[in-house]
PDB file of C-alpha atoms and ligand atoms in Angstrom:
ATOM      1  CA  UNK A   1      91.983 -15.710-122.407  1.00 86.00           C
ATOM      2  CA  UNK A   2      89.290 -18.168-123.691  1.00 96.00           C
ATOM      3  CA  UNK A   3      86.180 -18.990-121.725  1.00 97.00           C
ATOM      4  CA  UNK A   4      87.300 -22.564-121.367  1.00 97.00           C
ATOM      5  CA  UNK A   5      90.598 -21.485-119.880  1.00 98.00           C
ATOM      6  CA  UNK A   6      88.796 -18.998-117.559  1.00 98.00           C
ATOM      7  CA  UNK A   7      86.465 -21.747-116.267  1.00 98.00           C
ATOM      8  CA  UNK A   8      89.306 -24.184-115.878  1.00 98.00           C
ATOM      9  CA  UNK A   9      91.475 -21.582-113.857  1.00 98.00           C
ATOM     10  CA  UNK A  10      88.532 -20.710-111.649  1.00 98.00           C
ATOM     11  CA  UNK A  11      87.817 -24.348-110.831  1.00 98.00           C
ATOM     12  CA  UNK A  12      91.403 -25.251-110.094  1.00 98.00           C
ATOM     13  CA  UNK A  13      91.810 -22.115-107.924  1.00 98.00           C
ATOM     14  CA  UNK A  14      88.969 -23.448-105.776  1.00 98.00           C
ATOM     15  CA  UNK A  15      90.303 -26.962-105.369  1.00 97.00           C
ATOM     16  CA  UNK A  16      88.563 -28.821-108.215  1.00 98.00           C
ATOM     17  CA  UNK A  17      90.739 -30.958-110.477  1.00 98.00           C
ATOM     18  CA  UNK A  18      89.781 -29.510-113.730  1.00 98.00           C
ATOM     19  CA  UNK A  19      91.253 -30.575-117.019  1.00 98.00           C
ATOM     20  CA  UNK A  20      90.790 -29.808-120.684  1.00 98.00           C
ATOM     21  CA  UNK A  21      89.711 -32.495-123.208  1.00 98.00           C
ATOM     22  CA  UNK A  22      90.048 -31.641-126.894  1.00 98.00           C
ATOM     23  CA  UNK A  23      87.341 -34.002-128.063  1.00 98.00           C
ATOM     24  CA  UNK A  24      84.987 -36.833-126.902  1.00 97.00           C
ATOM     25  CA  UNK A  25      87.499 -39.639-127.215  1.00 97.00           C
ATOM     26  CA  UNK A  26      90.027 -37.820-125.139  1.00 98.00           C
ATOM     27  CA  UNK A  27      87.319 -36.975-122.451  1.00 98.00           C
ATOM     28  CA  UNK A  28      86.215 -40.616-122.365  1.00 97.00           C
ATOM     29  CA  UNK A  29      89.835 -41.944-121.855  1.00 97.00           C
ATOM     30  CA  UNK A  30      90.525 -39.235-119.145  1.00 98.00           C
ATOM     31  CA  UNK A  31      87.350 -40.374-117.147  1.00 98.00           C
ATOM     32  CA  UNK A  32      88.232 -44.031-117.541  1.00 97.00           C
ATOM     33  CA  UNK A  33      91.697 -43.421-116.257  1.00 97.00           C
ATOM     34  CA  UNK A  34      90.254 -41.805-113.162  1.00 98.00           C
ATOM     35  CA  UNK A  35      88.178 -44.788-112.102  1.00 98.00           C
ATOM     36  CA  UNK A  36      89.836 -47.825-110.646  1.00 97.00           C
ATOM     37  CA  UNK A  37      89.209 -51.292-112.110  1.00 94.00           C
ATOM     38  CA  UNK A  38      87.331 -52.369-108.865  1.00 95.00           C
ATOM     39  CA  UNK A  39      85.466 -49.126-108.224  1.00 97.00           C
ATOM     40  CA  UNK A  40      81.805 -49.060-108.664  1.00 97.00           C
ATOM     41  CA  UNK A  41      80.122 -46.102-110.410  1.00 98.00           C
ATOM     42  CA  UNK A  42      76.874 -44.231-109.920  1.00 97.00           C
ATOM     43  CA  UNK A  43      75.742 -42.190-112.922  1.00 97.00           C
ATOM     44  CA  UNK A  44      73.368 -39.179-112.985  1.00 93.00           C
ATOM     45  CA  UNK A  45      71.021 -38.866-115.895  1.00 88.00           C
ATOM     46  CA  UNK A  46      73.048 -37.215-118.688  1.00 90.00           C
ATOM     47  CA  UNK A  47      72.893 -36.981-122.454  1.00 93.00           C
ATOM     48  CA  UNK A  48      76.521 -35.811-122.482  1.00 96.00           C
ATOM     49  CA  UNK A  49      77.832 -39.100-120.930  1.00 96.00           C
ATOM     50  CA  UNK A  50      76.080 -41.127-123.549  1.00 94.00           C
ATOM     51  CA  UNK A  51      77.118 -38.974-126.380  1.00 96.00           C
ATOM     52  CA  UNK A  52      80.853 -39.461-125.644  1.00 96.00           C
ATOM     53  CA  UNK A  53      80.369 -43.243-125.244  1.00 94.00           C
ATOM     54  CA  UNK A  54      81.088 -43.547-121.529  1.00 95.00           C
ATOM     55  CA  UNK A  55      78.035 -45.428-120.366  1.00 92.00           C
ATOM     56  CA  UNK A  56      78.678 -48.339-122.611  1.00 91.00           C
ATOM     57  CA  UNK A  57      82.467 -48.184-122.165  1.00 94.00           C
ATOM     58  CA  UNK A  58      82.047 -48.439-118.358  1.00 94.00           C
ATOM     59  CA  UNK A  59      79.407 -51.174-118.511  1.00 91.00           C
ATOM     60  CA  UNK A  60      81.596 -53.225-120.954  1.00 92.00           C
ATOM     61  CA  UNK A  61      84.618 -52.805-118.719  1.00 93.00           C
ATOM     62  CA  UNK A  62      83.070 -55.078-115.973  1.00 92.00           C
ATOM     63  CA  UNK A  63      82.800 -52.356-113.382  1.00 95.00           C
ATOM     64  CA  UNK A  64      79.543 -52.197-111.433  1.00 95.00           C
ATOM     65  CA  UNK A  65      77.581 -49.348-113.036  1.00 96.00           C
ATOM     66  CA  UNK A  66      74.396 -47.878-111.544  1.00 96.00           C
ATOM     67  CA  UNK A  67      72.603 -45.922-114.202  1.00 95.00           C
ATOM     68  CA  UNK A  68      68.907 -45.506-114.925  1.00 92.00           C
ATOM     69  CA  UNK A  69      69.613 -45.181-118.634  1.00 90.00           C
ATOM     70  CA  UNK A  70      71.703 -48.386-118.664  1.00 88.00           C
ATOM     71  CA  UNK A  71      68.829 -50.096-116.663  1.00 87.00           C
ATOM     72  CA  UNK A  72      66.438 -49.075-119.346  1.00 87.00           C
ATOM     73  CA  UNK A  73      68.810 -50.353-122.055  1.00 86.00           C
ATOM     74  CA  UNK A  74      70.203 -53.515-120.441  1.00 84.00           C
ATOM     75  CA  UNK A  75      67.609 -54.356-117.776  1.00 83.00           C
ATOM     76  CA  UNK A  76      67.352 -53.370-114.196  1.00 83.00           C
ATOM     77  CA  UNK A  77      65.179 -51.377-111.795  1.00 91.00           C
ATOM     78  CA  UNK A  78      65.582 -47.597-112.071  1.00 91.00           C
ATOM     79  CA  UNK A  79      64.800 -46.838-108.435  1.00 92.00           C
ATOM     80  CA  UNK A  80      67.443 -49.465-107.370  1.00 94.00           C
ATOM     81  CA  UNK A  81      69.953 -47.851-109.634  1.00 94.00           C
ATOM     82  CA  UNK A  82      69.337 -44.460-108.177  1.00 96.00           C
ATOM     83  CA  UNK A  83      69.689 -45.914-104.562  1.00 96.00           C
ATOM     84  CA  UNK A  84      72.793 -47.793-105.356  1.00 96.00           C
ATOM     85  CA  UNK A  85      74.389 -44.824-107.094  1.00 96.00           C
ATOM     86  CA  UNK A  86      74.446 -42.962-103.800  1.00 96.00           C
ATOM     87  CA  UNK A  87      76.659 -45.714-102.231  1.00 96.00           C
ATOM     88  CA  UNK A  88      79.033 -46.218-105.219  1.00 98.00           C
ATOM     89  CA  UNK A  89      82.750 -45.459-105.028  1.00 98.00           C
ATOM     90  CA  UNK A  90      82.451 -42.851-107.852  1.00 98.00           C
ATOM     91  CA  UNK A  91      79.794 -40.540-108.960  1.00 98.00           C
ATOM     92  CA  UNK A  92      79.800 -39.620-112.659  1.00 98.00           C
ATOM     93  CA  UNK A  93      77.634 -36.875-114.050  1.00 98.00           C
ATOM     94  CA  UNK A  94      77.458 -33.925-116.381  1.00 97.00           C
ATOM     95  CA  UNK A  95      76.246 -30.502-115.138  1.00 97.00           C
ATOM     96  CA  UNK A  96      73.482 -28.257-116.474  1.00 97.00           C
ATOM     97  CA  UNK A  97      75.694 -25.267-116.402  1.00 98.00           C
ATOM     98  CA  UNK A  98      79.243 -24.334-115.526  1.00 98.00           C
ATOM     99  CA  UNK A  99      80.035 -20.708-114.747  1.00 98.00           C
ATOM    100  CA  UNK A 100      83.283 -18.771-115.585  1.00 98.00           C
ATOM    101  CA  UNK A 101      83.464 -18.259-111.764  1.00 97.00           C
ATOM    102  CA  UNK A 102      83.911 -22.099-111.384  1.00 98.00           C
ATOM    103  CA  UNK A 103      80.365 -22.910-110.115  1.00 98.00           C
ATOM    104  CA  UNK A 104      78.360 -25.997-111.066  1.00 98.00           C
ATOM    105  CA  UNK A 105      74.678 -25.143-111.370  1.00 98.00           C
ATOM    106  CA  UNK A 106      72.008 -27.866-111.554  1.00 97.00           C
ATOM    107  CA  UNK A 107      68.290 -28.244-111.538  1.00 96.00           C
ATOM    108  CA  UNK A 108      66.828 -31.654-110.691  1.00 95.00           C
ATOM    109  CA  UNK A 109      63.388 -33.164-110.454  1.00 94.00           C
ATOM    110  CA  UNK A 110      64.064 -36.386-108.366  1.00 93.00           C
ATOM    111  CA  UNK A 111      67.226 -35.100-106.608  1.00 95.00           C
ATOM    112  CA  UNK A 112      69.449 -38.248-106.836  1.00 95.00           C
ATOM    113  CA  UNK A 113      71.675 -36.587-109.425  1.00 96.00           C
ATOM    114  CA  UNK A 114      72.419 -33.566-107.345  1.00 97.00           C
ATOM    115  CA  UNK A 115      72.756 -35.605-104.201  1.00 97.00           C
ATOM    116  CA  UNK A 116      75.378 -37.825-105.744  1.00 97.00           C
ATOM    117  CA  UNK A 117      77.290 -34.685-106.712  1.00 97.00           C
ATOM    118  CA  UNK A 118      77.372 -33.481-103.155  1.00 97.00           C
ATOM    119  CA  UNK A 119      77.360 -36.530-100.731  1.00 96.00           C
ATOM    120  CA  UNK A 120      77.881 -40.212-100.811  1.00 94.00           C
ATOM    121  CA  UNK A 121      80.497 -41.347-103.324  1.00 98.00           C
ATOM    122  CA  UNK A 122      84.035 -40.146-102.297  1.00 97.00           C
ATOM    123  CA  UNK A 123      85.059 -39.354-105.853  1.00 98.00           C
ATOM    124  CA  UNK A 124      82.987 -37.260-108.230  1.00 98.00           C
ATOM    125  CA  UNK A 125      83.723 -36.851-111.980  1.00 98.00           C
ATOM    126  CA  UNK A 126      81.735 -34.183-113.966  1.00 98.00           C
ATOM    127  CA  UNK A 127      82.063 -34.072-117.742  1.00 98.00           C
ATOM    128  CA  UNK A 128      80.744 -30.955-119.531  1.00 98.00           C
ATOM    129  CA  UNK A 129      80.879 -29.539-123.037  1.00 98.00           C
ATOM    130  CA  UNK A 130      81.891 -26.068-123.729  1.00 98.00           C
ATOM    131  CA  UNK A 131      78.190 -25.245-124.426  1.00 97.00           C
ATOM    132  CA  UNK A 132      77.522 -25.519-120.696  1.00 97.00           C
ATOM    133  CA  UNK A 133      79.684 -22.562-119.986  1.00 98.00           C
ATOM    134  CA  UNK A 134      77.894 -19.329-118.788  1.00 98.00           C
ATOM    135  CA  UNK A 135      79.031 -16.112-117.084  1.00 98.00           C
ATOM    136  CA  UNK A 136      77.542 -16.514-113.649  1.00 98.00           C
ATOM    137  CA  UNK A 137      74.786 -18.233-111.522  1.00 97.00           C
ATOM    138  CA  UNK A 138      72.047 -15.937-112.789  1.00 97.00           C
ATOM    139  CA  UNK A 139      72.854 -16.571-116.431  1.00 98.00           C
ATOM    140  CA  UNK A 140      73.193 -20.229-115.598  1.00 98.00           C
ATOM    141  CA  UNK A 141      69.651 -20.582-114.423  1.00 97.00           C
ATOM    142  CA  UNK A 142      68.405 -18.680-117.377  1.00 96.00           C
ATOM    143  CA  UNK A 143      70.477 -20.988-119.677  1.00 95.00           C
ATOM    144  CA  UNK A 144      69.054 -24.122-117.976  1.00 96.00           C
ATOM    145  CA  UNK A 145      65.446 -22.953-118.266  1.00 96.00           C
ATOM    146  CA  UNK A 146      65.850 -21.968-121.910  1.00 95.00           C
ATOM    147  CA  UNK A 147      68.155 -24.504-123.346  1.00 93.00           C
ATOM    148  CA  UNK A 148      68.136 -27.582-121.038  1.00 93.00           C
ATOM    149  CA  UNK A 149      64.747 -28.072-119.648  1.00 95.00           C
ATOM    150  CA  UNK A 150      62.528 -27.987-122.763  1.00 95.00           C
ATOM    151  CA  UNK A 151      64.480 -30.579-124.748  1.00 94.00           C
ATOM    152  CA  UNK A 152      64.973 -32.746-121.606  1.00 92.00           C
ATOM    153  CA  UNK A 153      61.360 -32.612-120.856  1.00 95.00           C
ATOM    154  CA  UNK A 154      60.583 -33.544-124.471  1.00 95.00           C
ATOM    155  CA  UNK A 155      63.146 -36.383-124.389  1.00 90.00           C
ATOM    156  CA  UNK A 156      61.742 -37.854-121.200  1.00 90.00           C
ATOM    157  CA  UNK A 157      58.066 -37.459-122.453  1.00 94.00           C
ATOM    158  CA  UNK A 158      56.930 -35.229-119.558  1.00 95.00           C
ATOM    159  CA  UNK A 159      53.633 -33.438-119.496  1.00 96.00           C
ATOM    160  CA  UNK A 160      54.985 -29.918-118.740  1.00 97.00           C
ATOM    161  CA  UNK A 161      54.665 -26.641-120.448  1.00 97.00           C
ATOM    162  CA  UNK A 162      58.344 -26.530-121.562  1.00 96.00           C
ATOM    163  CA  UNK A 163      57.823 -29.923-123.285  1.00 96.00           C
ATOM    164  CA  UNK A 164      54.703 -28.682-125.102  1.00 96.00           C
ATOM    165  CA  UNK A 165      55.669 -25.173-125.964  1.00 95.00           C
ATOM    166  CA  UNK A 166      59.511 -25.103-125.669  1.00 94.00           C
ATOM    167  CA  UNK A 167      59.552 -22.425-123.037  1.00 95.00           C
ATOM    168  CA  UNK A 168      59.342 -22.439-119.160  1.00 96.00           C
ATOM    169  CA  UNK A 169      56.098 -21.357-117.627  1.00 96.00           C
ATOM    170  CA  UNK A 170      57.196 -21.896-113.980  1.00 95.00           C
ATOM    171  CA  UNK A 171      54.558 -24.619-113.870  1.00 97.00           C
ATOM    172  CA  UNK A 172      53.014 -26.510-111.006  1.00 96.00           C
ATOM    173  CA  UNK A 173      52.797 -29.724-113.155  1.00 96.00           C
ATOM    174  CA  UNK A 174      53.004 -33.029-111.193  1.00 95.00           C
ATOM    175  CA  UNK A 175      55.898 -33.875-113.564  1.00 96.00           C
ATOM    176  CA  UNK A 176      57.701 -30.573-112.887  1.00 96.00           C
ATOM    177  CA  UNK A 177      61.429 -31.271-113.344  1.00 95.00           C
ATOM    178  CA  UNK A 178      62.655 -28.078-111.606  1.00 96.00           C
ATOM    179  CA  UNK A 179      62.179 -29.044-107.976  1.00 96.00           C
ATOM    180  CA  UNK A 180      65.747 -28.827-106.624  1.00 97.00           C
ATOM    181  CA  UNK A 181      68.239 -26.027-107.591  1.00 97.00           C
ATOM    182  CA  UNK A 182      71.881 -26.576-106.447  1.00 98.00           C
ATOM    183  CA  UNK A 183      74.905 -24.386-106.687  1.00 98.00           C
ATOM    184  CA  UNK A 184      78.200 -26.153-106.007  1.00 98.00           C
ATOM    185  CA  UNK A 185      80.634 -23.325-105.371  1.00 98.00           C
ATOM    186  CA  UNK A 186      83.553 -25.202-103.970  1.00 98.00           C
ATOM    187  CA  UNK A 187      84.201 -28.912-103.729  1.00 98.00           C
ATOM    188  CA  UNK A 188      82.403 -30.395-100.783  1.00 97.00           C
ATOM    189  CA  UNK A 189      84.731 -31.603 -97.860  1.00 97.00           C
ATOM    190  CA  UNK A 190      86.112 -35.116 -98.141  1.00 94.00           C
ATOM    191  CA  UNK A 191      85.755 -35.458-101.801  1.00 95.00           C
ATOM    192  CA  UNK A 192      88.034 -35.927-104.762  1.00 98.00           C
ATOM    193  CA  UNK A 193      86.357 -33.766-107.349  1.00 98.00           C
ATOM    194  CA  UNK A 194      87.217 -33.868-111.065  1.00 98.00           C
ATOM    195  CA  UNK A 195      85.758 -31.697-113.808  1.00 98.00           C
ATOM    196  CA  UNK A 196      86.503 -32.615-117.516  1.00 98.00           C
ATOM    197  CA  UNK A 197      85.770 -29.629-119.766  1.00 98.00           C
ATOM    198  CA  UNK A 198      85.316 -30.827-123.427  1.00 98.00           C
ATOM    199  CA  UNK A 199      86.033 -28.581-126.265  1.00 98.00           C
ATOM    200  CA  UNK A 200      82.775 -29.414-128.071  1.00 97.00           C
ATOM    201  CA  UNK A 201      79.017 -29.167-127.708  1.00 97.00           C
ATOM    202  CA  UNK A 202      77.523 -32.069-125.768  1.00 96.00           C
ATOM    203  CA  UNK A 203      74.131 -32.440-124.108  1.00 94.00           C
ATOM    204  CA  UNK A 204      71.765 -29.613-123.499  1.00 91.00           C
TER     205      UNK A 204
HETATM  206  S1  SF4 B 301      59.188 -25.018-114.131  1.00 67.23           S
HETATM  207 FE1  SF4 B 301      57.842 -26.452-115.419  1.00 67.23          FE
HETATM  208  S2  SF4 B 301      57.755 -25.442-117.413  1.00 67.23           S
HETATM  209 FE2  SF4 B 301      59.467 -24.508-116.383  1.00 67.23          FE
HETATM  210  S3  SF4 B 301      61.321 -25.608-117.023  1.00 67.23           S
HETATM  211 FE3  SF4 B 301      60.594 -26.544-115.084  1.00 67.23          FE
HETATM  212  S4  SF4 B 301      59.213 -28.246-115.701  1.00 67.23           S
HETATM  213 FE4  SF4 B 301      59.463 -26.833-117.468  1.00 67.23          FE
END
């Protein structure tokens, strides 16, 4: 059985609604079909969502979209976007890692992204490329520290050792991005929880 199928089976066994997408276009269309025309959308910081064209597609659809990335691009206050995202109908994010046991593992600096994945919006949609798959929570943390944090810190222009040297030094930098570590094992109560697993490499 492929790792993608193993992860999908584990997620669905636990009550997530997990589906396969063959490519970025299919993933985008699946996500758009899951969001009502009048539903507002909070968005966690994500390279994946941008790469598959979801941010612009959502914004152009006329839905209210609360995204710091869109705010930077189209105007708007980032803190206000984070706050409004917590009260949206839908929360859309990627995940730093997805285990073959069906766990979502994330490390966050500000905390709004992982908060939106757990509480607030009643519907959560996660989009993840196959490159986010990893065996278990331990390998997930190692993966995030090695493959996600350094390029993310560089992308965000942070003054951290991982940005400068490309490896984690478990720093005490004021701009440290590893402040909150969250393992979502099962869907939180009262949520409709979707995971779209894309057969391609997206994000870090
Ligand atoms: S602890 Fe510091 S150096 Fe390590 S990944 Fe996080 S921000 Fe980078």
